[in-house]
Backbone as JSON, one array per atom type, in Angstrom:
{
  "sequence": "MHADIEKILLSETQIAARITELACELNNLYKGEAVCIVGVLKGSTMFMMDLIRKLDMPVKFDFMIASSYGERTISAGCVNIYLDVRMDVTNEHVLLVEDIIDTGNTLSCLKEYFISKQAKSFNIITLLDKPERRVKPIKADYVGFKIPDQFVVGYGLDYAEKYRNLPYIGILKDSVWQDN",
  "N": [[8.79, 155.57, 35.77], [8.29, 157.45, 32.81], [10.5, 159.93, 31.34], [9.25, 162.13, 30.23], [7.0, 162.58, 31.52], [5.1, 164.23, 33.81], [3.61, 163.62, 36.04], [2.08, 160.68, 37.36], [-1.16, 160.0, 36.78], [-3.22, 158.16, 36.78], [-2.87, 154.95, 38.0], [-1.92, 151.72, 36.62], [-3.03, 149.68, 38.1], [-5.35, 150.99, 39.2], [-6.63, 151.58, 36.9], [-7.27, 149.12, 35.82], [-8.86, 148.08, 37.94], [-11.21, 149.88, 37.67], [-12.02, 149.28, 35.22], [-12.95, 146.62, 35.56], [-15.19, 147.27, 37.12], [-16.76, 148.8, 35.38], [-17.34, 146.93, 33.4], [-18.93, 145.15, 34.81], [-21.2, 146.73, 35.2], [-22.01, 146.94, 32.42], [-22.68, 144.32, 32.03], [-24.78, 143.83, 33.54], [-26.51, 145.84, 32.26], [-26.91, 144.9, 29.52], [-27.55, 142.3, 29.87], [-26.73, 139.62, 28.84], [-27.67, 139.94, 26.08], [-26.68, 140.4, 22.64], [-24.03, 142.56, 21.64], [-22.79, 145.23, 19.74], [-19.71, 146.52, 19.49], [-17.98, 149.49, 19.11], [-14.98, 150.9, 18.51], [-13.23, 153.91, 18.76], [-10.64, 154.74, 16.97], [-7.16, 155.69, 17.57], [-6.83, 155.68, 20.25], [-8.64, 154.35, 21.92], [-8.22, 151.61, 21.88], [-6.72, 149.94, 23.82], [-8.27, 150.16, 26.13], [-10.72, 149.25, 25.02], [-10.13, 146.58, 24.36], [-9.39, 145.42, 26.88], [-11.63, 145.85, 28.3], [-13.6, 144.35, 26.7], [-12.83, 141.79, 27.24], [-13.86, 141.13, 29.63], [-16.57, 141.12, 29.58], [-19.82, 139.52, 29.5], [-21.45, 138.63, 27.28], [-22.54, 137.98, 23.87], [-20.45, 139.48, 21.58], [-19.66, 141.51, 19.0], [-17.25, 143.33, 17.29], [-16.0, 146.35, 15.97], [-14.08, 148.96, 14.27], [-13.71, 152.49, 14.05], [-12.27, 155.47, 12.57], [-12.32, 158.7, 13.69], [-12.14, 162.11, 14.13], [-11.69, 165.37, 15.51], [-9.39, 166.67, 15.79], [-6.95, 165.82, 14.58], [-3.65, 166.36, 13.65], [-3.33, 168.08, 15.67], [-3.39, 169.91, 19.0], [-5.41, 171.14, 19.62], [-9.15, 171.24, 19.29], [-10.36, 171.21, 16.03], [-12.95, 171.53, 15.69], [-14.64, 170.65, 13.45], [-15.64, 167.37, 12.5], [-14.03, 164.62, 11.23], [-14.57, 161.68, 9.38], [-12.62, 159.08, 8.91], [-12.48, 156.41, 8.62], [-14.92, 154.09, 8.51], [-17.41, 152.0, 10.2], [-17.77, 148.56, 9.44], [-19.66, 146.75, 9.79], [-23.14, 145.96, 9.89], [-25.29, 148.01, 11.81], [-27.89, 148.33, 12.21], [-30.82, 148.11, 14.2], [-29.35, 146.92, 16.31], [-27.72, 146.55, 19.51], [-25.53, 149.11, 20.29], [-22.41, 149.95, 21.46], [-20.4, 152.61, 21.97], [-16.85, 153.12, 22.25], [-14.79, 155.08, 23.69], [-11.6, 156.89, 24.13], [-11.14, 159.29, 25.69], [-13.29, 162.0, 26.51], [-13.2, 165.19, 25.33], [-13.68, 168.08, 24.15], [-16.1, 167.29, 23.18], [-16.85, 167.36, 20.46], [-16.38, 165.33, 18.55], [-17.74, 163.16, 19.44], [-20.36, 164.07, 19.7], [-21.14, 164.2, 17.05], [-20.73, 161.48, 16.24], [-22.61, 160.35, 17.81], [-25.03, 161.26, 16.75], [-24.64, 160.2, 14.17], [-24.78, 157.33, 14.48], [-27.29, 156.92, 15.7], [-28.74, 157.72, 13.33], [-28.34, 155.59, 11.79], [-30.04, 153.72, 12.79], [-29.81, 152.15, 15.27], [-30.62, 149.7, 17.74], [-30.16, 150.32, 20.37], [-27.98, 152.83, 21.77], [-25.08, 153.59, 23.34], [-22.52, 155.35, 25.05], [-19.31, 154.82, 26.17], [-16.59, 155.9, 28.0], [-13.02, 156.02, 28.92], [-11.93, 158.17, 30.18], [-12.95, 161.5, 31.21], [-13.16, 164.77, 30.6], [-14.7, 167.24, 31.61], [-14.38, 170.06, 31.94], [-13.48, 171.07, 29.52], [-15.5, 170.78, 27.64], [-17.31, 171.68, 24.79], [-19.61, 171.01, 23.43], [-22.88, 169.82, 24.22], [-22.59, 166.98, 25.47], [-22.63, 163.82, 27.1], [-21.08, 160.92, 28.34], [-22.55, 157.62, 28.73], [-21.25, 155.92, 30.42], [-18.42, 156.22, 32.57], [-15.1, 156.06, 33.1], [-13.15, 157.59, 34.48], [-13.26, 160.8, 35.73], [-11.29, 163.64, 34.85], [-8.74, 166.25, 35.57], [-8.35, 169.29, 33.62], [-5.7, 168.69, 31.99], [-2.95, 167.75, 29.93], [-3.04, 164.53, 29.07], [-1.49, 161.31, 28.69], [-0.78, 157.92, 27.56], [-1.7, 154.53, 28.19], [-3.0, 154.08, 25.71], [-3.54, 156.69, 24.81], [-2.16, 159.42, 23.2], [0.59, 161.64, 22.3], [1.4, 163.18, 19.41], [1.64, 160.56, 18.26], [3.29, 159.15, 20.12], [3.86, 157.63, 23.3], [1.67, 155.91, 23.78], [1.96, 153.42, 24.65], [2.42, 153.31, 27.38], [1.74, 151.98, 30.38], [0.0, 153.22, 32.11], [-1.82, 156.28, 32.98], [-0.47, 159.27, 32.4], [0.55, 162.83, 33.21], [1.47, 164.76, 30.72], [4.49, 166.54, 30.5], [4.47, 170.05, 30.21], [6.45, 171.32, 28.76], [7.1, 169.48, 26.74], [4.88, 169.58, 24.87], [3.86, 172.12, 24.54], [5.22, 174.03, 23.02], [4.87, 173.13, 20.37]],
  "CA": [[8.12, 156.69, 35.04], [8.87, 158.09, 31.59], [10.92, 161.21, 31.67], [8.46, 163.2, 29.7], [5.76, 162.52, 32.31], [5.18, 165.2, 35.05], [3.31, 162.7, 37.14], [1.19, 159.54, 37.16], [-2.55, 160.38, 37.26], [-4.05, 156.99, 37.05], [-2.0, 153.77, 37.75], [-2.38, 150.55, 36.0], [-4.03, 149.01, 38.91], [-6.5, 151.84, 39.21], [-7.41, 151.44, 35.41], [-7.78, 147.72, 35.85], [-10.08, 147.86, 38.76], [-12.29, 150.53, 37.21], [-12.56, 148.63, 33.88], [-13.73, 145.52, 35.88], [-16.46, 147.72, 37.6], [-17.54, 149.25, 34.16], [-17.79, 145.65, 32.79], [-20.12, 144.52, 35.62], [-22.28, 147.57, 34.91], [-22.51, 146.66, 31.22], [-23.1, 143.01, 31.87], [-26.17, 144.11, 34.16], [-27.33, 146.48, 31.39], [-27.22, 144.08, 28.41], [-28.13, 140.9, 30.31], [-26.54, 138.54, 27.81], [-27.88, 140.29, 24.66], [-25.45, 140.76, 21.83], [-23.65, 143.95, 21.57], [-21.72, 145.73, 18.7], [-18.87, 147.48, 20.07], [-17.33, 150.12, 18.13], [-13.92, 151.71, 19.14], [-12.66, 155.03, 18.01], [-9.26, 154.45, 16.91], [-6.38, 154.68, 18.11], [-6.64, 155.81, 21.58], [-9.51, 153.54, 22.69], [-7.87, 150.34, 21.59], [-6.3, 149.26, 25.02], [-9.31, 150.27, 27.0], [-11.73, 148.42, 24.56], [-9.78, 145.25, 24.39], [-9.47, 145.04, 28.28], [-13.11, 145.82, 28.58], [-14.25, 143.19, 26.0], [-12.5, 140.38, 27.98], [-14.66, 141.11, 30.96], [-18.13, 141.05, 29.19], [-20.36, 138.19, 29.56], [-22.41, 138.61, 26.27], [-21.96, 137.8, 22.58], [-19.76, 140.71, 21.22], [-19.1, 141.82, 17.68], [-16.71, 144.74, 17.36], [-15.38, 147.02, 14.81], [-13.28, 150.33, 14.7], [-13.7, 153.64, 13.17], [-11.3, 156.61, 12.82], [-13.04, 159.91, 13.5], [-11.29, 163.01, 14.77], [-11.78, 166.8, 15.29], [-8.12, 167.2, 16.14], [-5.91, 165.62, 13.39], [-2.32, 166.43, 14.3], [-3.22, 169.24, 16.65], [-3.74, 169.62, 20.31], [-6.74, 171.95, 19.97], [-10.14, 170.68, 18.35], [-10.85, 172.16, 14.85], [-14.48, 171.79, 15.53], [-15.36, 169.79, 12.63], [-15.34, 166.04, 12.6], [-13.82, 163.9, 9.87], [-14.55, 160.23, 9.57], [-11.58, 158.54, 8.0], [-12.64, 154.85, 8.56], [-16.16, 153.85, 8.86], [-17.57, 150.59, 10.62], [-18.11, 147.66, 8.26], [-20.82, 145.94, 10.24], [-24.5, 146.75, 9.92], [-25.7, 148.24, 13.31], [-29.48, 148.47, 12.28], [-31.54, 147.17, 15.11], [-28.39, 146.26, 17.2], [-27.17, 147.35, 20.65], [-24.23, 149.73, 19.89], [-21.57, 150.62, 22.46], [-19.09, 153.27, 21.41], [-15.93, 153.09, 23.1], [-13.9, 156.26, 23.53], [-10.57, 156.91, 25.14], [-11.3, 160.55, 26.3], [-14.15, 163.01, 26.05], [-12.69, 166.58, 25.68], [-14.6, 169.17, 23.62], [-17.38, 166.58, 22.78], [-17.23, 167.53, 19.1], [-16.31, 164.07, 17.93], [-18.82, 162.29, 20.07], [-21.69, 164.53, 19.35], [-21.06, 163.87, 15.56], [-20.83, 160.19, 16.06], [-23.93, 159.98, 18.38], [-25.96, 161.39, 15.55], [-24.44, 159.16, 13.02], [-25.24, 155.98, 14.83], [-28.61, 157.15, 15.8], [-29.38, 157.72, 12.04], [-28.28, 154.2, 11.29], [-31.28, 153.06, 13.49], [-29.39, 151.19, 16.21], [-31.63, 149.52, 18.78], [-29.77, 151.25, 21.47], [-26.8, 153.48, 21.62], [-24.51, 154.06, 24.51], [-21.16, 155.73, 24.89], [-18.38, 154.55, 27.39], [-15.23, 156.51, 27.77], [-12.26, 155.72, 29.98], [-11.64, 159.46, 30.68], [-13.8, 162.52, 31.02], [-12.6, 166.01, 30.95], [-15.71, 168.07, 31.38], [-14.01, 171.47, 31.82], [-13.18, 171.43, 28.05], [-16.62, 170.57, 26.86], [-18.1, 172.75, 24.11], [-20.83, 170.38, 22.87], [-23.46, 169.15, 25.47], [-22.72, 165.57, 25.44], [-22.09, 163.05, 28.28], [-21.06, 159.56, 28.22], [-23.2, 156.88, 29.65], [-20.43, 155.18, 31.4], [-17.32, 157.18, 32.55], [-14.07, 155.48, 33.88], [-12.61, 158.56, 35.35], [-13.24, 162.27, 35.44], [-9.87, 164.06, 35.13], [-8.72, 167.75, 35.46], [-7.89, 169.81, 32.29], [-4.5, 168.61, 31.83], [-2.58, 167.02, 28.77], [-2.54, 163.19, 29.54], [-0.98, 160.36, 27.59], [-0.69, 156.6, 28.1], [-2.82, 153.68, 28.09], [-3.64, 154.24, 24.38], [-3.61, 158.0, 24.57], [-0.77, 159.84, 22.6], [0.92, 162.96, 21.77], [2.35, 162.82, 18.07], [1.78, 159.0, 18.19], [4.06, 158.74, 21.23], [3.33, 157.38, 24.73], [0.44, 155.11, 23.86], [2.31, 152.0, 25.16], [2.69, 153.45, 28.81], [0.57, 151.17, 31.1], [-0.68, 154.08, 33.2], [-2.25, 157.53, 32.36], [0.24, 160.33, 33.13], [0.38, 164.08, 32.74], [2.59, 165.18, 29.94], [5.18, 167.77, 30.86], [4.17, 171.19, 29.27], [7.58, 171.6, 27.82], [7.07, 168.57, 25.67], [3.85, 169.76, 23.91], [3.35, 173.51, 24.38], [5.88, 174.84, 21.91], [4.74, 172.44, 19.2]],
  "C": [[8.92, 157.21, 33.83], [9.41, 159.53, 31.95], [10.27, 162.33, 31.14], [7.18, 163.43, 30.45], [6.05, 163.26, 33.64], [4.86, 164.27, 36.34], [2.29, 161.64, 36.74], [-0.13, 159.97, 37.67], [-3.34, 159.25, 37.65], [-2.94, 155.76, 36.78], [-2.64, 152.66, 37.05], [-3.36, 149.72, 36.75], [-5.31, 149.73, 39.17], [-7.33, 151.61, 37.9], [-8.04, 150.13, 35.38], [-9.05, 147.52, 36.66], [-11.34, 148.66, 38.31], [-12.92, 149.82, 35.92], [-13.43, 147.36, 34.38], [-15.14, 146.07, 36.51], [-17.35, 148.08, 36.41], [-18.2, 147.93, 33.53], [-18.89, 145.06, 33.56], [-21.3, 145.49, 35.44], [-22.97, 147.15, 33.51], [-23.01, 145.29, 31.21], [-24.64, 143.16, 32.54], [-27.16, 144.84, 33.1], [-27.78, 145.62, 30.14], [-27.82, 142.6, 28.65], [-28.02, 139.88, 29.41], [-26.97, 138.73, 26.44], [-26.66, 140.57, 23.94], [-25.36, 142.18, 21.63], [-22.61, 144.16, 20.42], [-20.93, 146.79, 19.3], [-18.05, 148.09, 19.1], [-16.14, 150.96, 18.74], [-13.42, 152.69, 18.18], [-11.17, 155.05, 18.12], [-8.39, 155.73, 16.91], [-6.55, 154.63, 19.54], [-7.6, 154.86, 22.33], [-9.1, 152.02, 22.67], [-7.61, 149.45, 22.97], [-7.45, 149.1, 25.93], [-10.32, 149.13, 26.53], [-11.37, 146.91, 24.7], [-9.88, 144.62, 25.92], [-10.83, 145.06, 28.76], [-13.88, 144.63, 27.95], [-14.01, 141.9, 26.77], [-13.19, 140.27, 29.15], [-16.1, 140.97, 30.72], [-18.61, 139.66, 29.05], [-21.65, 138.08, 28.48], [-21.74, 138.41, 24.91], [-21.58, 139.37, 22.11], [-19.38, 140.71, 19.83], [-18.25, 143.21, 17.91], [-15.98, 145.1, 15.95], [-14.71, 148.4, 15.34], [-13.64, 151.2, 13.69], [-12.62, 154.57, 13.49], [-12.17, 157.93, 12.52], [-12.27, 160.86, 14.54], [-11.62, 164.35, 14.47], [-10.46, 167.47, 15.49], [-6.97, 166.95, 15.03], [-4.63, 165.64, 14.13], [-2.11, 167.52, 15.38], [-3.54, 168.86, 18.02], [-4.96, 170.38, 20.68], [-7.69, 171.4, 18.71], [-10.32, 171.73, 17.18], [-12.23, 172.41, 14.89], [-15.32, 171.01, 14.47], [-14.7, 168.43, 12.55], [-15.11, 165.4, 11.32], [-13.84, 162.42, 10.26], [-13.64, 159.56, 8.43], [-11.75, 157.05, 7.73], [-13.95, 154.66, 9.23], [-16.23, 152.32, 9.46], [-18.07, 149.95, 9.42], [-19.31, 146.9, 8.61], [-22.17, 146.75, 10.26], [-25.02, 146.8, 11.37], [-27.21, 148.36, 13.34], [-29.99, 147.42, 13.32], [-30.57, 146.38, 16.07], [-28.11, 147.16, 18.41], [-25.82, 147.91, 20.2], [-23.58, 150.32, 21.09], [-20.28, 151.29, 21.85], [-18.13, 153.41, 22.45], [-14.93, 154.17, 22.74], [-12.8, 156.35, 24.63], [-10.85, 158.11, 26.13], [-12.45, 161.46, 25.64], [-13.66, 164.35, 26.53], [-13.74, 167.62, 25.31], [-16.03, 168.61, 23.42], [-17.69, 166.74, 21.26], [-17.26, 166.29, 18.29], [-17.56, 163.1, 18.28], [-20.23, 162.87, 19.66], [-21.94, 164.19, 17.83], [-21.49, 162.29, 15.46], [-22.21, 159.56, 16.68], [-25.06, 160.05, 17.32], [-25.87, 160.44, 14.47], [-24.96, 157.89, 13.29], [-26.79, 155.95, 15.04], [-29.4, 157.0, 14.35], [-29.15, 156.37, 11.32], [-29.26, 153.33, 12.0], [-30.79, 151.83, 14.47], [-30.39, 151.03, 17.2], [-31.31, 150.28, 20.01], [-28.34, 151.77, 21.19], [-26.18, 154.08, 22.9], [-23.07, 154.42, 24.38], [-20.46, 155.4, 26.32], [-17.12, 155.23, 27.1], [-14.43, 156.27, 29.11], [-12.06, 157.17, 30.82], [-12.67, 160.5, 30.29], [-13.16, 163.82, 31.43], [-13.58, 167.17, 30.73], [-15.43, 169.5, 31.29], [-13.86, 171.92, 30.41], [-14.4, 171.34, 27.15], [-17.15, 171.87, 26.0], [-19.44, 172.27, 23.49], [-21.52, 169.66, 24.14], [-23.59, 167.68, 25.39], [-22.16, 164.88, 26.62], [-22.07, 161.58, 27.71], [-21.98, 158.8, 29.11], [-22.64, 156.29, 30.76], [-19.07, 156.0, 31.33], [-16.4, 156.34, 33.47], [-13.66, 156.52, 35.03], [-12.8, 159.95, 34.87], [-11.96, 162.87, 35.8], [-9.93, 165.6, 34.96], [-8.22, 168.08, 33.93], [-6.37, 170.01, 32.24], [-4.23, 167.73, 30.76], [-2.26, 165.72, 29.3], [-2.21, 162.23, 28.22], [-0.89, 159.06, 28.37], [-1.85, 155.83, 28.01], [-3.61, 153.86, 26.79], [-3.74, 155.75, 23.98], [-2.23, 158.53, 24.23], [-0.7, 161.29, 22.51], [1.81, 162.74, 20.72], [2.62, 161.42, 18.06], [2.87, 158.44, 19.21], [3.24, 158.42, 22.52], [2.18, 156.38, 25.0], [0.72, 153.85, 24.62], [2.38, 152.19, 26.74], [1.43, 152.63, 29.5], [-0.22, 151.91, 31.98], [-1.07, 155.32, 32.44], [-1.34, 158.55, 33.26], [0.01, 161.76, 32.53], [1.68, 164.35, 32.07], [3.3, 166.55, 30.42], [4.78, 168.98, 29.83], [5.26, 171.38, 28.37], [7.72, 170.71, 26.64], [6.08, 169.05, 24.62], [3.47, 171.26, 23.69], [3.97, 174.37, 23.24], [5.63, 174.25, 20.53], [3.48, 172.86, 18.47]]
}
């Protein structure tokens, strides 16, 4: 375990098993129809790639960068889209992949955005859900794990661009981030 981690919240094994379960649910939902998968960079990358490898349907994927946090640990409330998808999602099944839903600010904006692009269907899948922090009334259609209101890193999630490469999700020690 990394020295900055207070404790491991979700092990590599737990994450892999849950991704397999989520992939089965998505395979049943889409029943072989093509899906456009959009990952919200950077945090969703590991989750998205592991998930895609378990799907049994034609998949196109792209990425976007959208955030209400920037370099901060508290949401600013307004969402900025720094990189948009390049594929046309009109009349396509769209699955938005997120690493964590916290305040809901980013996903509320992105849901409206993709609905305005006239997607055939739109679903949200998130690895982590932190409902205690929600300020916008949005829910993911598929959730890997509900977690407590603690600062987590690993498996794609970061603090100041660090810890993304940890194979597990851990609780970051308060002393690492609270004074910054």
